[in-house]
Amino acid sequence: MKKRSFMRSLLPFLKENRKEQRLDKGKKFIGILLILVSVGALFTWEKWGKNRFLYDEVLILRQSVEKGTVITEGMLEKKNMDISDDDCIKAKELQTVIGREAAFFIHKDALLFREYFQPEGMTADEKRDRYVLGIPSDWLASLPESLSKGDRVYFYDGERFVTSALTSTVNLENRCVEVIVSRQQASELSALARDGEKLVIIYS
């Protein structure tokens, strides 16, 4: 009788103990689940989130290029970088770089900016027989008001076509231009100026 009474007195304790064991198991499961979720979130952030939200996809050169090099798609590479300068060329602007010339030597892996490039044929480079020739106002019969940098100008001596070149600088205020020419073109234009001929410019 005493034994039954003792067992009945233990029942509430045993039930409470089983309840606590179930709660402990539940807490352990939740703890493990939270750890797994945290690890998964960290992995996702490192693999995809960081690149998407913290980094910008920019263009860099796979190799260093010399002044006057015409840029091709194969020379460029897209790269995710943490940048502070919004003016650098982004990957989506790839087509604005292809076909243009390096204005000077550019190191590989450097951030690229628009001023690093210019239209093909506009880079003065002695190795490529390209020189900047200043055409002062007293060489010209007239200078079109709408002429701008990068336009191709055609020089005429009266009705005779002389040569054509790309403009690298246009100074409408002083009525003069600078053009990219070969040594032969420079000699020919200079000779006409020495003879007192006035050059007529037509451009496209």
CSV table of C-alpha atoms in Angstrom, one decimal, residues 68-189:
chain,number,residue,atom,x,y,z
A,68,GLY,CA,47.0,54.3,-79.9
A,69,THR,CA,45.9,50.6,-79.5
A,70,VAL,CA,42.5,50.0,-80.9
A,71,ILE,CA,40.4,48.2,-78.2
A,72,THR,CA,38.7,44.9,-79.1
A,73,GLU,CA,36.2,42.9,-77.1
A,74,GLY,CA,38.9,40.2,-76.4
A,75,MET,CA,41.0,42.8,-74.5
A,76,LEU,CA,38.3,43.6,-72.0
A,77,GLU,CA,37.0,41.7,-69.0
A,78,LYS,CA,34.1,42.2,-66.7
A,79,LYS,CA,34.8,42.2,-63.0
A,80,ASN,CA,32.9,42.8,-59.7
A,81,MET,CA,34.6,45.4,-57.6
A,82,ASP,CA,33.8,47.6,-54.6
A,83,ILE,CA,34.3,51.0,-56.2
A,84,SER,CA,33.9,54.6,-54.9
A,85,ASP,CA,34.0,56.3,-58.3
A,86,ASP,CA,30.8,56.2,-60.2
A,87,ASP,CA,32.4,57.7,-63.4
A,88,CYS,CA,34.4,54.5,-64.2
A,89,ILE,CA,33.1,52.5,-67.2
A,90,LYS,CA,30.6,49.8,-66.2
A,91,ALA,CA,30.3,46.4,-67.9
A,92,LYS,CA,27.0,47.4,-69.5
A,93,GLU,CA,28.9,50.1,-71.4
A,94,LEU,CA,31.1,47.6,-73.2
A,95,GLN,CA,30.1,48.7,-76.7
A,96,THR,CA,31.2,52.3,-76.0
A,97,VAL,CA,34.8,51.2,-75.6
A,98,ILE,CA,35.2,48.6,-78.5
A,99,GLY,CA,36.8,50.2,-81.6
A,100,ARG,CA,38.2,53.2,-79.7
A,101,GLU,CA,41.9,54.0,-79.2
A,102,ALA,CA,43.8,54.2,-76.0
A,103,ALA,CA,44.7,57.8,-75.5
A,104,PHE,CA,47.9,56.8,-73.6
A,105,PHE,CA,49.4,53.7,-72.0
A,106,ILE,CA,46.8,51.9,-69.8
A,107,HIS,CA,47.8,49.2,-67.2
A,108,LYS,CA,45.9,45.9,-67.0
A,109,ASP,CA,43.3,45.6,-64.2
A,110,ALA,CA,43.0,49.3,-63.8
A,111,LEU,CA,39.6,51.0,-63.6
A,112,LEU,CA,38.7,52.5,-67.0
A,113,PHE,CA,37.3,56.0,-67.6
A,114,ARG,CA,35.9,57.6,-70.8
A,115,GLU,CA,38.8,60.0,-71.1
A,116,TYR,CA,41.2,57.1,-71.5
A,117,PHE,CA,39.8,56.4,-75.0
A,118,GLN,CA,39.1,58.4,-78.1
A,119,PRO,CA,37.9,57.6,-81.7
A,120,GLU,CA,40.2,55.6,-83.8
A,121,GLY,CA,42.7,57.6,-85.7
A,122,MET,CA,42.8,60.6,-83.2
A,123,THR,CA,45.8,59.6,-81.2
A,124,ALA,CA,49.1,61.3,-82.1
A,125,ASP,CA,51.8,58.6,-82.2
A,126,GLU,CA,55.1,58.9,-84.0
A,127,LYS,CA,55.4,55.1,-84.3
A,128,ARG,CA,52.2,55.1,-86.3
A,129,ASP,CA,53.2,58.2,-88.3
A,130,ARG,CA,50.6,60.3,-86.7
A,131,TYR,CA,51.2,63.9,-85.6
A,132,VAL,CA,49.2,66.8,-84.3
A,133,LEU,CA,49.2,69.7,-86.8
A,134,GLY,CA,47.9,73.1,-85.8
A,135,ILE,CA,46.0,74.9,-88.5
A,136,PRO,CA,46.0,78.7,-87.6
A,137,SER,CA,43.3,81.0,-88.8
A,138,ASP,CA,45.6,82.7,-91.4
A,139,TRP,CA,45.8,79.3,-93.2
A,140,LEU,CA,42.1,79.1,-93.6
A,141,ALA,CA,39.6,80.8,-95.9
A,142,SER,CA,36.8,79.9,-93.5
A,143,LEU,CA,36.0,77.7,-90.5
A,144,PRO,CA,32.6,76.1,-90.2
A,145,GLU,CA,30.8,77.2,-86.9
A,146,SER,CA,29.5,73.7,-86.3
A,147,LEU,CA,32.8,71.9,-86.6
A,148,SER,CA,33.7,69.8,-83.5
A,149,LYS,CA,36.4,67.4,-82.2
A,150,GLY,CA,36.4,64.1,-84.0
A,151,ASP,CA,34.9,65.4,-87.3
A,152,ARG,CA,36.7,64.5,-90.4
A,153,VAL,CA,37.8,67.6,-92.4
A,154,TYR,CA,38.6,67.7,-96.1
A,155,PHE,CA,41.1,70.4,-97.2
A,156,TYR,CA,40.7,72.0,-100.6
A,157,ASP,CA,43.1,74.4,-102.4
A,158,GLY,CA,40.5,76.3,-104.3
A,159,GLU,CA,38.6,73.4,-106.1
A,160,ARG,CA,41.5,70.9,-105.8
A,161,PHE,CA,41.2,68.3,-103.0
A,162,VAL,CA,44.4,68.2,-100.9
A,163,THR,CA,43.8,65.7,-98.1
A,164,SER,CA,41.6,64.8,-95.2
A,165,ALA,CA,42.2,64.4,-91.4
A,166,LEU,CA,40.4,64.0,-88.1
A,167,THR,CA,40.1,67.1,-85.8
A,168,SER,CA,41.6,66.7,-82.3
A,169,THR,CA,40.9,70.2,-81.2
A,170,VAL,CA,38.6,73.0,-82.4
A,171,ASN,CA,38.9,76.5,-81.2
A,172,LEU,CA,36.1,78.5,-82.8
A,173,GLU,CA,37.0,81.7,-80.8
A,174,ASN,CA,40.5,81.9,-82.3
A,175,ARG,CA,39.4,80.4,-85.6
A,176,CYS,CA,41.9,77.5,-85.5
A,177,VAL,CA,42.0,73.7,-85.4
A,178,GLU,CA,44.3,70.9,-84.7
A,179,VAL,CA,44.3,67.8,-86.8
A,180,ILE,CA,45.9,64.3,-86.8
A,181,VAL,CA,48.0,63.9,-89.9
A,182,SER,CA,50.9,61.9,-91.3
A,183,ARG,CA,54.3,63.4,-91.9
A,184,GLN,CA,53.5,63.7,-95.6
A,185,GLN,CA,50.1,65.4,-95.0
A,186,ALA,CA,51.8,67.9,-92.6
A,187,SER,CA,54.4,68.7,-95.2
A,188,GLU,CA,51.8,69.2,-98.0
A,189,LEU,CA,49.5,71.5,-95.9
